[in-house]
PDB file of C-alpha atoms and ligand atoms in Angstrom:
ATOM      1  CA  MET A  84     -17.573   8.737  -1.450  1.00 98.00           C
ATOM      2  CA  ARG A  85     -14.490   7.130  -2.921  1.00 98.00           C
ATOM      3  CA  ILE A  86     -12.371   4.911  -0.683  1.00 98.00           C
ATOM      4  CA  ASP A  87      -8.973   3.662  -1.841  1.00 98.00           C
ATOM      5  CA  VAL A  88      -7.613   0.702   0.101  1.00 98.00           C
ATOM      6  CA  LEU A  89      -3.952  -0.286  -0.015  1.00 98.00           C
ATOM      7  CA  THR A  90      -3.534  -3.899   0.995  1.00 98.00           C
ATOM      8  CA  LEU A  91      -1.415  -6.972   0.369  1.00 98.00           C
ATOM      9  CA  PHE A  92      -4.628  -9.008   0.282  1.00 98.00           C
ATOM     10  CA  PRO A  93      -7.254  -7.380  -1.948  1.00 98.00           C
ATOM     11  CA  GLY A  94      -8.977 -10.754  -2.295  1.00 98.00           C
ATOM     12  CA  MET A  95     -10.185 -10.443   1.304  1.00 98.00           C
ATOM     13  CA  PHE A  96     -12.577  -7.604   0.462  1.00 98.00           C
ATOM     14  CA  PRO A  97     -15.110  -8.497  -2.268  1.00 98.00           C
ATOM     15  CA  GLY A  98     -17.105 -10.991  -0.191  1.00 98.00           C
ATOM     16  CA  TYR A  99     -18.054  -8.329   2.315  1.00 98.00           C
ATOM     17  CA  LEU A 100     -18.213  -5.367  -0.044  1.00 98.00           C
ATOM     18  CA  ASN A 101     -20.563  -7.085  -2.473  1.00 98.00           C
ATOM     19  CA  GLU A 102     -23.378  -7.896  -0.061  1.00 98.00           C
ATOM     20  CA  SER A 103     -26.144  -6.011   1.729  1.00 96.00           C
ATOM     21  CA  ILE A 104     -25.764  -2.319   2.538  1.00 96.00           C
ATOM     22  CA  LEU A 105     -22.306  -1.912   1.028  1.00 98.00           C
ATOM     23  CA  LYS A 106     -23.470  -3.459  -2.215  1.00 98.00           C
ATOM     24  CA  LYS A 107     -26.513  -1.189  -2.215  1.00 96.00           C
ATOM     25  CA  ALA A 108     -24.384   1.887  -1.510  1.00 97.00           C
ATOM     26  CA  GLN A 109     -22.219   1.072  -4.531  1.00 98.00           C
ATOM     27  CA  GLU A 110     -25.274   0.499  -6.714  1.00 97.00           C
ATOM     28  CA  LEU A 111     -26.660   3.856  -5.586  1.00 96.00           C
ATOM     29  CA  GLY A 112     -23.407   5.513  -6.572  1.00 97.00           C
ATOM     30  CA  GLN A 113     -22.776   6.629  -2.983  1.00 97.00           C
ATOM     31  CA  LEU A 114     -19.711   4.421  -2.507  1.00 98.00           C
ATOM     32  CA  GLU A 115     -16.808   3.483  -4.743  1.00 98.00           C
ATOM     33  CA  VAL A 116     -14.110   1.222  -3.305  1.00 98.00           C
ATOM     34  CA  HIS A 117     -10.833   0.911  -5.186  1.00 98.00           C
ATOM     35  CA  LEU A 118      -8.581  -1.913  -4.020  1.00 98.00           C
ATOM     36  CA  HIS A 119      -4.862  -1.585  -4.684  1.00 98.00           C
ATOM     37  CA  ASN A 120      -2.407  -4.405  -4.187  1.00 98.00           C
ATOM     38  CA  ILE A 121       0.639  -2.982  -2.413  1.00 98.00           C
ATOM     39  CA  ARG A 122       2.794  -5.605  -4.131  1.00 98.00           C
ATOM     40  CA  ASP A 123       2.099  -3.966  -7.507  1.00 98.00           C
ATOM     41  CA  TYR A 124       4.183  -0.998  -6.355  1.00 98.00           C
ATOM     42  CA  ALA A 125       7.207  -3.018  -5.223  1.00 98.00           C
ATOM     43  CA  ARG A 126      10.215  -3.087  -7.517  1.00 95.00           C
ATOM     44  CA  GLY A 127      12.431  -5.869  -8.754  1.00 94.00           C
ATOM     45  CA  LYS A 128      11.839  -9.347  -9.942  1.00 95.00           C
ATOM     46  CA  HIS A 129      10.586 -10.524  -6.569  1.00 96.00           C
ATOM     47  CA  ARG A 130       8.500  -7.455  -5.749  1.00 97.00           C
ATOM     48  CA  VAL A 131       9.617  -7.454  -2.141  1.00 98.00           C
ATOM     49  CA  THR A 132       7.204  -5.570   0.119  1.00 98.00           C
ATOM     50  CA  ASP A 133       8.687  -6.316   3.540  1.00 97.00           C
ATOM     51  CA  GLU A 134      12.053  -6.717   5.191  1.00 97.00           C
ATOM     52  CA  PRO A 135      13.319  -7.693   8.659  1.00 97.00           C
ATOM     53  CA  PRO A 136      13.531  -4.779  11.126  1.00 96.00           C
ATOM     54  CA  PHE A 137      16.800  -2.953  11.645  1.00 97.00           C
ATOM     55  CA  GLY A 138      18.230  -3.901  15.008  1.00 96.00           C
ATOM     56  CA  GLY A 139      16.849  -7.422  14.846  1.00 95.00           C
ATOM     57  CA  GLY A 140      13.797  -8.862  16.474  1.00 91.00           C
ATOM     58  CA  GLY A 141      11.171 -11.081  15.008  1.00 87.00           C
ATOM     59  CA  GLY A 142       8.784 -10.481  12.146  1.00 95.00           C
ATOM     60  CA  MET A 143       8.869  -8.363   9.044  1.00 97.00           C
ATOM     61  CA  VAL A 144       8.131  -4.702   8.416  1.00 98.00           C
ATOM     62  CA  LEU A 145       6.292  -3.249   5.410  1.00 98.00           C
ATOM     63  CA  LYS A 146       8.748  -1.111   3.470  1.00 98.00           C
ATOM     64  CA  ALA A 147       8.401   2.677   3.374  1.00 98.00           C
ATOM     65  CA  ASP A 148       9.512   2.985  -0.261  1.00 98.00           C
ATOM     66  CA  VAL A 149       6.814   0.567  -1.412  1.00 98.00           C
ATOM     67  CA  LEU A 150       4.026   2.246   0.568  1.00 98.00           C
ATOM     68  CA  PHE A 151       5.099   5.735  -0.517  1.00 97.00           C
ATOM     69  CA  ALA A 152       5.170   4.558  -4.151  1.00 97.00           C
ATOM     70  CA  ALA A 153       1.700   3.032  -3.797  1.00 98.00           C
ATOM     71  CA  VAL A 154       0.128   6.149  -2.270  1.00 97.00           C
ATOM     72  CA  GLU A 155       1.895   8.469  -4.719  1.00 97.00           C
ATOM     73  CA  ALA A 156       0.680   6.430  -7.680  1.00 97.00           C
ATOM     74  CA  VAL A 157      -2.891   6.129  -6.408  1.00 97.00           C
ATOM     75  CA  LEU A 158      -3.137   9.852  -5.718  1.00 96.00           C
ATOM     76  CA  GLY A 159      -1.269  10.853  -8.871  1.00 94.00           C
ATOM     77  CA  TRP A 160       1.618  12.424  -6.998  1.00 91.00           C
ATOM     78  CA  ALA A 161       5.088  12.529  -8.477  1.00 78.00           C
ATOM     79  CA  ALA A 162       7.615  10.600  -6.422  1.00 74.00           C
ATOM     80  CA  ASP A 163       9.584  13.787  -5.646  1.00 59.00           C
ATOM     81  CA  GLY A 164       6.599  15.223  -3.864  1.00 53.00           C
ATOM     82  CA  LYS A 165       5.495  17.496  -6.697  1.00 51.00           C
ATOM     83  CA  GLU A 166       2.143  17.017  -8.344  1.00 46.00           C
ATOM     84  CA  GLN A 167       1.820  15.331 -11.664  1.00 47.00           C
ATOM     85  CA  GLU A 168      -0.070  17.234 -14.266  1.00 45.00           C
ATOM     86  CA  GLY A 169      -3.783  17.013 -13.645  1.00 41.00           C
ATOM     87  CA  ALA A 170      -3.451  15.449 -10.217  1.00 41.00           C
ATOM     88  CA  GLY A 171      -5.001  16.892  -7.091  1.00 44.00           C
ATOM     89  CA  ASP A 172      -2.611  18.834  -4.894  1.00 54.00           C
ATOM     90  CA  ARG A 173      -1.485  17.619  -1.509  1.00 74.00           C
ATOM     91  CA  GLU A 174      -3.359  20.380   0.222  1.00 77.00           C
ATOM     92  CA  GLY A 175      -6.641  18.926  -0.943  1.00 85.00           C
ATOM     93  CA  ALA A 176      -5.553  15.334  -0.464  1.00 94.00           C
ATOM     94  CA  PRO A 177      -7.937  12.909   1.216  1.00 97.00           C
ATOM     95  CA  PRO A 178      -7.195  11.735   4.751  1.00 98.00           C
ATOM     96  CA  LEU A 179      -4.430   9.115   4.464  1.00 98.00           C
ATOM     97  CA  ILE A 180      -5.409   6.741   7.229  1.00 98.00           C
ATOM     98  CA  LEU A 181      -2.999   4.176   8.572  1.00 98.00           C
ATOM     99  CA  LEU A 182      -4.783   1.306  10.317  1.00 98.00           C
ATOM    100  CA  SER A 183      -2.892   0.592  13.506  1.00 98.00           C
ATOM    101  CA  PRO A 184      -3.573  -0.715  17.015  1.00 98.00           C
ATOM    102  CA  GLN A 185      -1.698   2.392  18.177  1.00 98.00           C
ATOM    103  CA  GLY A 186      -4.023   4.857  16.451  1.00 98.00           C
ATOM    104  CA  ARG A 187      -6.795   7.016  17.838  1.00 98.00           C
ATOM    105  CA  PRO A 188      -9.818   4.912  18.791  1.00 98.00           C
ATOM    106  CA  PHE A 189     -12.467   4.480  16.110  1.00 98.00           C
ATOM    107  CA  THR A 190     -15.867   5.641  17.392  1.00 97.00           C
ATOM    108  CA  GLN A 191     -19.180   6.668  15.882  1.00 96.00           C
ATOM    109  CA  ARG A 192     -17.998  10.254  16.141  1.00 96.00           C
ATOM    110  CA  VAL A 193     -14.922   9.451  14.056  1.00 98.00           C
ATOM    111  CA  ALA A 194     -17.152   7.644  11.537  1.00 98.00           C
ATOM    112  CA  GLN A 195     -19.321  10.787  11.301  1.00 96.00           C
ATOM    113  CA  GLU A 196     -16.208  12.896  10.810  1.00 98.00           C
ATOM    114  CA  LEU A 197     -14.866  10.634   8.035  1.00 98.00           C
ATOM    115  CA  ALA A 198     -18.267  10.502   6.304  1.00 98.00           C
ATOM    116  CA  GLN A 199     -17.910  14.240   5.556  1.00 98.00           C
ATOM    117  CA  HIS A 200     -14.989  13.624   3.184  1.00 98.00           C
ATOM    118  CA  PRO A 201     -15.519  12.846  -0.500  1.00 98.00           C
ATOM    119  CA  ARG A 202     -12.528  10.506  -0.491  1.00 98.00           C
ATOM    120  CA  LEU A 203     -10.518   8.434   1.999  1.00 98.00           C
ATOM    121  CA  LEU A 204      -7.393   6.367   1.594  1.00 98.00           C
ATOM    122  CA  LEU A 205      -6.834   3.430   3.957  1.00 98.00           C
ATOM    123  CA  ILE A 206      -3.454   1.762   4.411  1.00 98.00           C
ATOM    124  CA  CYS A 207      -3.567  -1.798   5.764  1.00 98.00           C
ATOM    125  CA  GLY A 208      -0.480  -2.891   7.648  1.00 98.00           C
ATOM    126  CA  ARG A 209       0.678  -6.491   8.065  1.00 97.00           C
ATOM    127  CA  TYR A 210       3.370  -8.449   9.900  1.00 96.00           C
ATOM    128  CA  GLU A 211       5.033  -6.320  12.598  1.00 96.00           C
ATOM    129  CA  GLY A 212       3.525  -3.222  11.021  1.00 97.00           C
ATOM    130  CA  VAL A 213       4.847  -0.515   8.715  1.00 98.00           C
ATOM    131  CA  ASP A 214       8.128   1.384   8.601  1.00 98.00           C
ATOM    132  CA  GLU A 215       7.815   4.281  11.053  1.00 98.00           C
ATOM    133  CA  ARG A 216       8.482   6.825   8.288  1.00 98.00           C
ATOM    134  CA  VAL A 217       5.089   5.968   6.788  1.00 98.00           C
ATOM    135  CA  ARG A 218       3.423   7.016  10.013  1.00 97.00           C
ATOM    136  CA  GLN A 219       5.590  10.124  10.363  1.00 97.00           C
ATOM    137  CA  HIS A 220       5.682  11.455   6.805  1.00 97.00           C
ATOM    138  CA  LEU A 221       2.863   9.891   4.785  1.00 97.00           C
ATOM    139  CA  ALA A 222      -0.185   9.067   6.897  1.00 98.00           C
ATOM    140  CA  THR A 223      -2.270  12.012   8.066  1.00 97.00           C
ATOM    141  CA  ASP A 224      -4.334   9.946  10.497  1.00 98.00           C
ATOM    142  CA  GLU A 225      -3.857   6.712  12.397  1.00 98.00           C
ATOM    143  CA  ILE A 226      -6.906   4.757  13.555  1.00 98.00           C
ATOM    144  CA  SER A 227      -7.360   1.728  15.790  1.00 98.00           C
ATOM    145  CA  ILE A 228     -10.604  -0.250  15.853  1.00 98.00           C
ATOM    146  CA  GLY A 229      -9.948  -1.504  19.380  1.00 98.00           C
ATOM    147  CA  ASP A 230      -7.431  -2.458  22.000  1.00 98.00           C
ATOM    148  CA  TYR A 231      -6.436  -5.777  20.501  1.00 98.00           C
ATOM    149  CA  VAL A 232      -4.050  -6.803  17.752  1.00 98.00           C
ATOM    150  CA  LEU A 233      -5.277  -8.133  14.420  1.00 98.00           C
ATOM    151  CA  THR A 234      -3.123  -9.939  11.897  1.00 98.00           C
ATOM    152  CA  GLY A 235      -3.567  -7.143   9.390  1.00 98.00           C
ATOM    153  CA  GLY A 236      -5.435  -3.926   8.705  1.00 98.00           C
ATOM    154  CA  GLU A 237      -7.958  -5.488   6.310  1.00 98.00           C
ATOM    155  CA  LEU A 238     -10.697  -6.178   8.878  1.00 98.00           C
ATOM    156  CA  ALA A 239     -10.141  -2.733  10.366  1.00 98.00           C
ATOM    157  CA  ALA A 240     -10.525  -1.174   6.917  1.00 99.00           C
ATOM    158  CA  LEU A 241     -13.790  -3.052   6.381  1.00 98.00           C
ATOM    159  CA  VAL A 242     -15.068  -1.935   9.778  1.00 98.00           C
ATOM    160  CA  ILE A 243     -14.395   1.685   8.872  1.00 98.00           C
ATOM    161  CA  ILE A 244     -15.877   1.348   5.375  1.00 98.00           C
ATOM    162  CA  ASP A 245     -19.021  -0.225   6.832  1.00 98.00           C
ATOM    163  CA  ALA A 246     -19.552   2.283   9.643  1.00 98.00           C
ATOM    164  CA  VAL A 247     -18.912   5.267   7.357  1.00 98.00           C
ATOM    165  CA  THR A 248     -21.055   3.993   4.490  1.00 98.00           C
ATOM    166  CA  ARG A 249     -24.152   3.647   6.708  1.00 96.00           C
ATOM    167  CA  LEU A 250     -23.927   7.390   7.269  1.00 96.00           C
ATOM    168  CA  LEU A 251     -23.881   8.383   3.605  1.00 96.00           C
ATOM    169  CA  PRO A 252     -27.107   9.982   2.340  1.00 94.00           C
ATOM    170  CA  GLY A 253     -29.799   7.544   1.229  1.00 94.00           C
ATOM    171  CA  VAL A 254     -27.807   4.402   1.990  1.00 95.00           C
ATOM    172  CA  LEU A 255     -29.968   3.145   4.858  1.00 93.00           C
ATOM    173  CA  GLY A 256     -33.243   3.852   3.135  1.00 79.00           C
ATOM    174  CA  ALA A 257     -35.489   5.103   5.940  1.00 67.00           C
ATOM    175  CA  GLU A 258     -34.393   8.700   6.373  1.00 56.00           C
ATOM    176  CA  GLY A 259     -32.613   9.178   9.677  1.00 59.00           C
ATOM    177  CA  ALA A 260     -32.357   5.468  10.521  1.00 73.00           C
ATOM    178  CA  ALA A 261     -28.698   5.886  11.466  1.00 80.00           C
ATOM    179  CA  GLU A 262     -29.537   8.761  13.782  1.00 80.00           C
ATOM    180  CA  THR A 263     -31.221   6.544  16.348  1.00 79.00           C
ATOM    181  CA  ASP A 264     -28.484   3.896  16.332  1.00 85.00           C
ATOM    182  CA  SER A 265     -26.422   3.409  19.460  1.00 85.00           C
ATOM    183  CA  HIS A 266     -23.707   6.057  19.835  1.00 88.00           C
ATOM    184  CA  ALA A 267     -25.144   8.329  17.127  1.00 86.00           C
ATOM    185  CA  SER A 268     -26.602  10.668  19.737  1.00 88.00           C
ATOM    186  CA  GLY A 269     -24.227   9.690  22.515  1.00 93.00           C
ATOM    187  CA  LEU A 270     -26.591   7.072  24.020  1.00 96.00           C
ATOM    188  CA  LEU A 271     -27.221   3.356  23.496  1.00 95.00           C
ATOM    189  CA  GLU A 272     -30.351   2.536  21.563  1.00 93.00           C
ATOM    190  CA  GLY A 273     -33.265   0.967  23.471  1.00 93.00           C
ATOM    191  CA  PRO A 274     -34.753  -2.497  22.835  1.00 95.00           C
ATOM    192  CA  HIS A 275     -36.642  -3.553  19.703  1.00 95.00           C
ATOM    193  CA  TYR A 276     -39.487  -6.052  19.340  1.00 97.00           C
ATOM    194  CA  THR A 277     -41.269  -7.567  16.371  1.00 97.00           C
ATOM    195  CA  LYS A 278     -44.042 -10.144  15.788  1.00 97.00           C
ATOM    196  CA  PRO A 279     -45.307 -12.195  17.523  1.00 98.00           C
ATOM    197  CA  ALA A 280     -46.536  -9.889  20.301  1.00 97.00           C
ATOM    198  CA  ASP A 281     -46.633 -12.866  22.652  1.00 98.00           C
ATOM    199  CA  PHE A 282     -43.727 -15.287  22.380  1.00 98.00           C
ATOM    200  CA  ARG A 283     -43.730 -18.096  24.941  1.00 98.00           C
ATOM    201  CA  GLY A 284     -45.604 -15.840  27.316  1.00 98.00           C
ATOM    202  CA  TRP A 285     -43.095 -12.973  26.960  1.00 98.00           C
ATOM    203  CA  GLN A 286     -45.093  -9.926  25.975  1.00 98.00           C
ATOM    204  CA  VAL A 287     -44.112  -6.929  23.913  1.00 98.00           C
ATOM    205  CA  PRO A 288     -44.527  -3.757  26.029  1.00 98.00           C
ATOM    206  CA  ALA A 289     -48.101  -2.546  25.545  1.00 98.00           C
ATOM    207  CA  VAL A 290     -47.050   1.018  24.731  1.00 98.00           C
ATOM    208  CA  LEU A 291     -45.382  -0.167  21.519  1.00 98.00           C
ATOM    209  CA  ARG A 292     -48.726  -1.535  20.309  1.00 97.00           C
ATOM    210  CA  SER A 293     -50.743   1.470  21.467  1.00 97.00           C
ATOM    211  CA  GLY A 294     -50.341   3.391  18.213  1.00 97.00           C
ATOM    212  CA  HIS A 295     -49.682   6.527  20.285  1.00 97.00           C
ATOM    213  CA  ALA A 296     -46.659   8.094  18.584  1.00 98.00           C
ATOM    214  CA  ALA A 297     -45.738  10.551  21.356  1.00 98.00           C
ATOM    215  CA  GLN A 298     -45.921   7.908  24.074  1.00 98.00           C
ATOM    216  CA  ILE A 299     -43.854   5.498  21.969  1.00 97.00           C
ATOM    217  CA  ALA A 300     -41.199   8.176  21.388  1.00 96.00           C
ATOM    218  CA  ARG A 301     -41.081   8.953  25.129  1.00 97.00           C
ATOM    219  CA  TRP A 302     -40.814   5.253  26.023  1.00 97.00           C
ATOM    220  CA  ARG A 303     -38.002   4.781  23.518  1.00 96.00           C
ATOM    221  CA  ARG A 304     -36.081   7.740  24.862  1.00 96.00           C
ATOM    222  CA  GLN A 305     -36.457   6.471  28.422  1.00 97.00           C
ATOM    223  CA  GLU A 306     -35.382   2.937  27.500  1.00 97.00           C
ATOM    224  CA  SER A 307     -32.387   4.366  25.681  1.00 95.00           C
ATOM    225  CA  LEU A 308     -31.471   6.317  28.827  1.00 97.00           C
ATOM    226  CA  ARG A 309     -32.092   3.288  31.052  1.00 98.00           C
ATOM    227  CA  ARG A 310     -29.910   1.047  28.911  1.00 97.00           C
ATOM    228  CA  THR A 311     -27.101   3.574  28.778  1.00 97.00           C
ATOM    229  CA  TRP A 312     -27.308   4.128  32.538  1.00 98.00           C
ATOM    230  CA  GLN A 313     -27.155   0.363  33.122  1.00 97.00           C
ATOM    231  CA  ARG A 314     -24.445  -0.555  30.630  1.00 98.00           C
ATOM    232  CA  ARG A 315     -22.417   2.518  29.754  1.00 97.00           C
ATOM    233  CA  PRO A 316     -22.890   5.187  32.414  1.00 97.00           C
ATOM    234  CA  ASP A 317     -19.685   6.817  31.172  1.00 97.00           C
ATOM    235  CA  LEU A 318     -21.567   7.913  28.040  1.00 96.00           C
ATOM    236  CA  LEU A 319     -23.999   9.949  30.150  1.00 97.00           C
ATOM    237  CA  LEU A 320     -21.198  12.312  31.106  1.00 97.00           C
ATOM    238  CA  THR A 321     -21.004  13.672  27.565  1.00 95.00           C
ATOM    239  CA  ALA A 322     -24.396  12.862  25.994  1.00 96.00           C
ATOM    240  CA  PRO A 323     -26.648  15.863  25.304  1.00 95.00           C
ATOM    241  CA  LEU A 324     -29.481  15.509  27.859  1.00 96.00           C
ATOM    242  CA  THR A 325     -32.701  17.435  28.339  1.00 97.00           C
ATOM    243  CA  GLU A 326     -34.166  18.412  31.699  1.00 98.00           C
ATOM    244  CA  GLU A 327     -36.654  15.553  31.334  1.00 98.00           C
ATOM    245  CA  ASP A 328     -33.803  13.111  30.628  1.00 97.00           C
ATOM    246  CA  ARG A 329     -32.041  14.237  33.801  1.00 98.00           C
ATOM    247  CA  TRP A 330     -35.216  13.878  35.815  1.00 98.00           C
ATOM    248  CA  PHE A 331     -35.692  10.322  34.480  1.00 98.00           C
ATOM    249  CA  LEU A 332     -32.081   9.394  35.275  1.00 98.00           C
ATOM    250  CA  ALA A 333     -32.507  10.778  38.772  1.00 97.00           C
ATOM    251  CA  GLN A 334     -35.578   8.550  39.168  1.00 97.00           C
ATOM    252  CA  LEU A 335     -33.565   5.517  38.065  1.00 97.00           C
ATOM    253  CA  ALA A 336     -30.830   6.340  40.541  1.00 96.00           C
ATOM    254  CA  ALA A 337     -33.357   6.866  43.346  1.00 96.00           C
ATOM    255  CA  GLU A 338     -35.030   3.532  42.580  1.00 95.00           C
ATOM    256  CA  ALA A 339     -31.634   1.844  42.717  1.00 94.00           C
ATOM    257  CA  GLY A 340     -30.955   3.474  46.070  1.00 91.00           C
ATOM    258  CA  GLU A 341     -28.293   5.814  44.740  1.00 72.00           C
ATOM    259  CA  GLU A 342     -27.981   9.434  45.767  1.00 60.00           C
TER     260      GLU A 342
HETATM  261  N1  SAM B1096       3.501  -4.811  15.981  1.00 88.90           N
HETATM  262  C1  SAM B1096       2.356  -3.945  15.909  1.00 88.90           C
HETATM  263  C2  SAM B1096       2.132  -3.312  17.267  1.00 88.90           C
HETATM  264  O1  SAM B1096       2.427  -3.930  18.278  1.00 88.90           O
HETATM  265  O2  SAM B1096       1.604  -2.181  17.337  1.00 88.90           O
HETATM  266  C3  SAM B1096       1.118  -4.718  15.507  1.00 88.90           C
HETATM  267  C4  SAM B1096       1.148  -5.122  14.072  1.00 88.90           C
HETATM  268  S1  SAM B1096      -0.308  -5.992  13.568  1.00 88.90           S
HETATM  269  C5  SAM B1096       0.142  -7.666  13.836  1.00 88.90           C
HETATM  270  C6  SAM B1096      -0.291  -5.856  11.825  1.00 88.90           C
HETATM  271  C7  SAM B1096      -1.195  -4.793  11.235  1.00 88.90           C
HETATM  272  O3  SAM B1096      -2.531  -5.083  11.565  1.00 88.90           O
HETATM  273  C8  SAM B1096      -0.982  -3.384  11.715  1.00 88.90           C
HETATM  274  O4  SAM B1096       0.075  -2.746  11.017  1.00 88.90           O
HETATM  275  C9  SAM B1096      -2.314  -2.739  11.446  1.00 88.90           C
HETATM  276  O5  SAM B1096      -2.420  -2.286  10.113  1.00 88.90           O
HETATM  277  C10 SAM B1096      -3.288  -3.890  11.631  1.00 88.90           C
HETATM  278  N2  SAM B1096      -3.970  -3.852  12.951  1.00 88.90           N
HETATM  279  C11 SAM B1096      -3.770  -4.713  13.970  1.00 88.90           C
HETATM  280  N3  SAM B1096      -4.558  -4.422  15.008  1.00 88.90           N
HETATM  281  C12 SAM B1096      -5.288  -3.348  14.649  1.00 88.90           C
HETATM  282  C13 SAM B1096      -6.278  -2.565  15.313  1.00 88.90           C
HETATM  283  N4  SAM B1096      -6.660  -2.824  16.557  1.00 88.90           N
HETATM  284  N5  SAM B1096      -6.819  -1.515  14.634  1.00 88.90           N
HETATM  285  C14 SAM B1096      -6.424  -1.227  13.386  1.00 88.90           C
HETATM  286  N6  SAM B1096      -5.490  -1.936  12.705  1.00 88.90           N
HETATM  287  C15 SAM B1096      -4.910  -2.975  13.322  1.00 88.90           C
END
């Protein structure tokens, strides 16, 4: 997958991109990240990227002309909206994602959806945000990573790059490792233990050391259900559940004195 990131601060990215799983994904050829400095697409001696908002008020707003020029150059589009020779057409354009606290919430499901695309383009806002015409006429998607306000879209872009990259084939190594993660199947993942089996008198559940694969799988499923029921019962409304899952949840409710 190729991800183009438009940002005023490309220097914020390499530290995270060049470690661990993201580094490995790039070495495997599964991920290519292209950082583009928005300022490079601003005109004039001072390369102004932001201006005060019309109508007054505090802060600065990222200019539409600069962001349009940046996206058009990165995607090889002519500024008048027509394709340049050899460039991909707008029909087949990648999702143009504006990072914004007003966007649709980023979830594992959205990460799975984005991981299906061969290319993404992420636009990082700053200051008071971007000129509204970017949202209306350039971006094709608007994503928020949570109900809080960050200083800029850079951390949000890294969150999306990370969550999507884990889902690309071969990146996590053990086949299917991402499938058991929390939220992948609509549930929270159950607890994990490693050596020592006895730590300060706290024992690892015996079933995990039994070597009995079917019993371990059943225990894990039940712990996943228990944890979801305890912490995020809202997820149980939409998670795909088997008859056995429902029976187990009913047991939990009965034990807790619920109907
Ligand atoms: N004035 C804007 C508002 O109230 O909606 C907030 C602007 S914020 C200070 C600057 C930039 O940070 C935004 O344009 C966006 O790119 C990014 N940002 C802030 N919070 C975000 C979030 N929760 N998810 C994604 N991007 C966010």
